[in-house]
Coordinates of C-alpha atoms and ligand atoms in Angstrom, one line a residue:
M1 CA 57.5 51.5 144.5
I2 CA 59.9 54.4 144.3
N3 CA 58.6 57.8 143.5
W4 CA 61.2 59.5 141.6
S5 CA 60.8 62.0 138.8
P6 CA 63.5 63.8 136.8
E7 CA 62.8 67.1 138.5
Q8 CA 64.3 65.6 141.6
P9 CA 68.1 64.9 142.1
I10 CA 69.2 61.8 140.2
V11 CA 71.9 61.3 142.9
S12 CA 71.3 62.7 146.3
I13 CA 74.1 62.5 148.9
H14 CA 73.1 63.5 152.4
N15 CA 75.4 63.8 155.4
V16 CA 77.5 60.8 154.5
H17 CA 80.0 59.5 157.0
K18 CA 82.5 56.9 156.1
S19 CA 85.3 55.4 158.2
F20 CA 87.9 52.8 157.6
G21 CA 88.4 51.4 161.1
P22 CA 89.3 54.4 163.3
L23 CA 90.0 56.7 160.4
E24 CA 87.0 58.9 159.5
V25 CA 87.4 59.7 155.8
L26 CA 84.0 61.4 155.0
K27 CA 82.7 63.6 157.8
G28 CA 79.2 64.6 156.7
V29 CA 79.3 65.1 152.9
S30 CA 76.2 66.3 151.1
M31 CA 75.5 67.1 147.4
D32 CA 72.6 66.9 145.0
I33 CA 73.1 66.1 141.3
M34 CA 70.4 66.7 138.8
K35 CA 70.0 64.5 135.7
G36 CA 72.3 65.7 132.9
E37 CA 74.6 67.7 135.2
V38 CA 78.3 67.5 135.2
I39 CA 79.9 67.7 138.6
C40 CA 83.6 68.0 139.2
I41 CA 85.1 67.1 142.6
I42 CA 88.4 68.7 143.2
G43 CA 90.6 68.5 146.3
P44 CA 94.0 67.5 147.7
S45 CA 95.2 64.0 147.6
G46 CA 93.7 61.9 150.5
S47 CA 90.7 64.2 151.0
G48 CA 88.2 61.4 150.3
K49 CA 87.3 62.0 146.7
S50 CA 87.7 58.4 145.5
T51 CA 86.1 57.2 148.7
L52 CA 83.0 59.3 148.1
I53 CA 82.7 58.3 144.4
R54 CA 83.0 54.6 145.4
C55 CA 80.2 55.1 148.0
I56 CA 77.9 56.2 145.1
N57 CA 77.9 52.7 143.5
A58 CA 78.3 51.0 146.9
L59 CA 81.8 49.8 146.3
N60 CA 82.3 51.3 149.8
D61 CA 79.7 51.0 152.6
I62 CA 78.9 54.0 154.7
Q63 CA 78.4 54.5 158.4
G64 CA 76.0 57.3 158.4
G65 CA 73.8 59.4 156.1
S66 CA 72.2 58.4 152.9
I67 CA 72.9 58.2 149.1
T68 CA 70.0 57.8 146.7
L69 CA 70.0 57.0 143.0
E70 CA 66.8 57.8 141.3
G71 CA 65.1 57.9 144.7
Q72 CA 66.4 54.5 145.7
E73 CA 68.7 54.1 148.7
V74 CA 72.0 52.8 147.4
H75 CA 73.0 51.4 150.8
D76 CA 69.8 49.5 151.4
E77 CA 71.0 46.0 152.3
K78 CA 68.2 44.6 150.2
L79 CA 69.2 46.5 147.0
D80 CA 70.6 44.3 144.3
K81 CA 74.2 45.7 143.8
L82 CA 74.5 44.3 140.3
E83 CA 71.3 46.2 139.3
L84 CA 72.8 49.3 140.9
R85 CA 76.1 49.0 139.0
K86 CA 74.2 48.6 135.7
K87 CA 72.8 52.1 136.3
V88 CA 76.1 53.6 137.5
G89 CA 79.1 53.3 135.2
M90 CA 82.5 53.8 136.6
V91 CA 85.9 54.5 134.9
F92 CA 89.1 54.6 136.9
Q93 CA 92.7 55.7 136.3
Q94 CA 93.6 52.1 135.4
Y95 CA 91.6 51.0 132.4
N96 CA 91.8 47.3 133.1
L97 CA 90.9 46.1 129.6
F98 CA 91.2 42.4 128.7
P99 CA 94.6 42.3 126.9
H100 CA 93.8 39.2 124.9
K101 CA 90.5 40.6 123.6
T102 CA 90.1 43.1 120.8
V103 CA 88.6 46.5 121.3
L104 CA 85.3 45.3 119.9
E105 CA 85.3 42.2 122.2
N106 CA 86.1 44.3 125.2
V107 CA 83.1 46.5 124.6
M108 CA 80.8 43.6 123.7
M109 CA 81.5 41.4 126.6
A110 CA 79.5 42.8 129.5
P111 CA 76.3 43.4 127.5
I112 CA 76.3 39.7 126.4
K113 CA 77.3 38.3 129.8
V114 CA 75.4 40.7 132.2
L115 CA 72.6 42.2 130.1
K116 CA 72.1 38.9 128.1
E117 CA 72.0 40.8 124.9
S118 CA 72.4 38.8 121.7
K119 CA 75.8 38.8 120.0
V120 CA 74.4 40.6 117.0
E121 CA 72.7 43.3 119.2
A122 CA 75.9 43.7 121.4
Q123 CA 78.1 44.0 118.3
K124 CA 75.9 46.6 116.7
R125 CA 75.9 48.8 119.8
A126 CA 79.6 48.2 120.5
L127 CA 80.4 49.5 117.0
E128 CA 78.3 52.6 117.6
L129 CA 80.1 53.3 120.9
I130 CA 83.5 52.8 119.5
K131 CA 82.6 55.4 116.9
K132 CA 81.2 57.7 119.6
V133 CA 84.6 57.6 121.5
R134 CA 86.2 58.3 118.1
L135 CA 88.0 55.0 117.8
D136 CA 86.5 53.7 114.6
G137 CA 89.1 51.8 112.7
K138 CA 90.5 50.3 115.9
E139 CA 87.8 47.7 116.4
N140 CA 90.1 44.8 115.8
S141 CA 93.2 46.2 117.6
Y142 CA 94.3 44.8 120.9
P143 CA 94.7 47.1 124.0
G144 CA 98.5 46.8 123.8
E145 CA 98.5 48.3 120.4
L146 CA 96.8 51.5 121.6
S147 CA 97.9 54.6 123.4
G148 CA 96.9 55.2 127.0
G149 CA 94.3 57.7 125.9
Q150 CA 92.9 55.3 123.3
Q151 CA 92.7 52.5 125.9
Q152 CA 90.9 54.9 128.3
R153 CA 88.4 55.7 125.6
V154 CA 87.8 51.9 125.1
A155 CA 87.2 51.7 128.9
I156 CA 84.6 54.5 128.6
A157 CA 82.9 52.8 125.7
R158 CA 82.8 49.5 127.6
S159 CA 81.2 51.3 130.5
L160 CA 78.6 53.0 128.2
A161 CA 77.7 49.6 126.7
M162 CA 75.9 48.8 130.0
R163 CA 73.6 51.8 129.3
P164 CA 74.2 53.6 132.6
D165 CA 72.1 56.5 133.8
V166 CA 75.1 58.1 135.6
M167 CA 78.8 57.9 134.9
L168 CA 81.5 58.2 137.6
F169 CA 85.1 59.2 136.5
D170 CA 87.9 59.0 139.0
E171 CA 91.0 60.8 137.8
V172 CA 90.7 59.1 134.4
T173 CA 93.4 61.2 132.8
A174 CA 95.8 61.2 135.7
A175 CA 98.0 58.4 134.4
L176 CA 98.0 59.5 130.7
D177 CA 100.7 61.1 128.6
P178 CA 99.8 64.8 128.3
E179 CA 99.2 64.5 124.5
T180 CA 96.5 61.9 125.0
V181 CA 94.7 63.6 127.9
K182 CA 92.8 66.0 125.6
E183 CA 91.2 63.3 123.5
V184 CA 89.8 61.6 126.6
L185 CA 88.4 64.9 127.9
I186 CA 86.8 65.5 124.5
T187 CA 85.1 62.2 124.8
I188 CA 83.7 63.1 128.3
Q189 CA 82.7 66.5 127.0
D190 CA 80.8 64.8 124.1
L191 CA 79.0 62.6 126.6
A192 CA 78.1 65.6 128.8
A193 CA 76.8 67.4 125.7
E194 CA 74.5 64.5 125.0
G195 CA 73.0 64.8 128.5
M196 CA 74.8 62.1 130.4
T197 CA 75.0 62.8 134.1
C198 CA 78.7 62.8 134.9
I199 CA 80.4 62.9 138.3
L200 CA 84.1 63.4 137.9
V201 CA 87.1 63.6 140.2
T202 CA 89.6 65.6 138.2
H203 CA 92.7 67.8 138.4
E204 CA 92.1 69.2 135.0
M205 CA 91.1 72.7 136.0
A206 CA 90.6 74.1 132.5
F207 CA 88.3 71.2 131.7
A208 CA 86.4 71.6 135.0
R209 CA 86.0 75.3 134.3
E210 CA 84.6 74.7 130.9
V211 CA 82.4 71.6 131.3
A212 CA 81.2 71.5 134.9
D213 CA 77.8 72.8 136.1
H214 CA 79.0 72.7 139.7
I215 CA 82.4 72.3 141.4
Y216 CA 82.9 70.8 144.8
F217 CA 86.1 71.3 146.7
T218 CA 86.9 68.7 149.3
D219 CA 89.5 68.8 152.1
R220 CA 90.0 66.2 154.8
G221 CA 86.6 64.6 154.4
V222 CA 84.4 67.7 154.1
I223 CA 83.2 69.9 151.3
V224 CA 84.6 73.2 152.1
E225 CA 83.3 75.0 149.1
H226 CA 81.0 74.6 146.1
G227 CA 79.6 76.7 143.3
S228 CA 79.6 77.3 139.6
P229 CA 83.0 77.2 137.9
K230 CA 83.0 81.0 137.8
E231 CA 82.2 81.3 141.5
F232 CA 84.8 78.7 142.3
F233 CA 87.7 79.9 140.2
D234 CA 87.1 83.6 140.5
N235 CA 85.7 84.0 144.0
A236 CA 86.8 81.1 146.1
S237 CA 86.5 82.3 149.7
D238 CA 87.8 79.4 151.8
P239 CA 91.5 79.7 152.6
R240 CA 92.0 76.0 151.9
T241 CA 90.5 76.4 148.4
K242 CA 92.6 79.5 147.7
E243 CA 95.8 77.7 148.8
F244 CA 95.0 74.8 146.6
L245 CA 94.2 76.9 143.6
S246 CA 97.3 79.0 144.0
Q247 CA 99.3 75.8 143.6
V248 CA 97.5 74.3 140.6
L249 CA 96.5 77.4 138.5
Ligands
ADP301 N1 90.3 50.7 151.7 C1 90.8 51.6 152.5 N2 91.3 51.2 153.7 C2 91.8 52.1 154.6 N3 92.0 53.4 154.3 C3 91.6 53.9 153.1 C4 91.0 53.0 152.2 N4 90.7 53.7 151.0 C5 91.1 55.0 151.3 N5 91.6 55.1 152.6 C6 92.1 56.3 153.2 O1 91.1 57.2 153.1 C7 91.6 58.6 152.9 C8 91.0 59.2 151.7 O2 91.4 58.4 150.5 P1 90.9 58.7 149.1 O3 89.4 58.7 149.1 O4 91.5 57.7 148.2 O5 91.4 60.1 148.8 P2 91.5 60.9 147.4 O6 90.9 60.2 146.3 O7 90.9 62.3 147.7 O8 93.0 61.1 147.2 C9 93.1 58.4 152.8 O9 93.7 58.7 154.1 C10 93.3 56.9 152.5 O10 94.5 56.4 152.9
MG302 MG1 91.5 59.4 144.6

């Protein structure tokens, strides 16, 4: 029996070490995320952001430390990874929708196959989610008929259809045309406003400043700085953070 209550971190990352062969990519990373918080992870390319986020839903194993979700050790060998991934939704840069299925079918599929929901139930919920990501009217379109930003919002709806407790977003706007970035960020902002716990890797500084509760800056496998958006953007103290911000702001 796991003793977890919502006053405790929903995700707790403690001193995580991760290597790929001889390459140590995470060198003792820690962060605590409370239910309903929005966390933005910012940092140079190759600093281990994607690796960290993939450790949270056990797509990567770890060599040291611990990660708990709702008090449960994610890297426990006995933990059912499918159960874990039902609780932790993930959206990537590539949306990977099924091209020969409609928007509605894409969103309905996993709840029917994985959650064993009835077709009627899955469809009702899919229609709600499509509306939530502001794509009502596109239910019967195919992914190829949509813009990148619209497809990414379908991917978000598809992930939400699994009723996750936490959402991971890894540079979900990085491959989009600038004019469609905003609509995806608005969708994430809507989710955050509803209280979804969101962990995002992003280069969208204005978004991070506005929406994040905490910002973490990573460099070469360590967190060199973290704080509120105000502390981070106005008073960064580490030279690596300052250097990075001077290039992107
Ligand atoms: N599956 C893998 N096998 C070997 N090396 C990897 C693998 N995934 C990532 N890496 C390496 O880990 C480092 C961090 O990568 P990544 O977490 O993708 O960084 P970021 O997302 O911050 O750009 C890089 O040096 C990358 O080449
Ligand atoms: Mg990455």
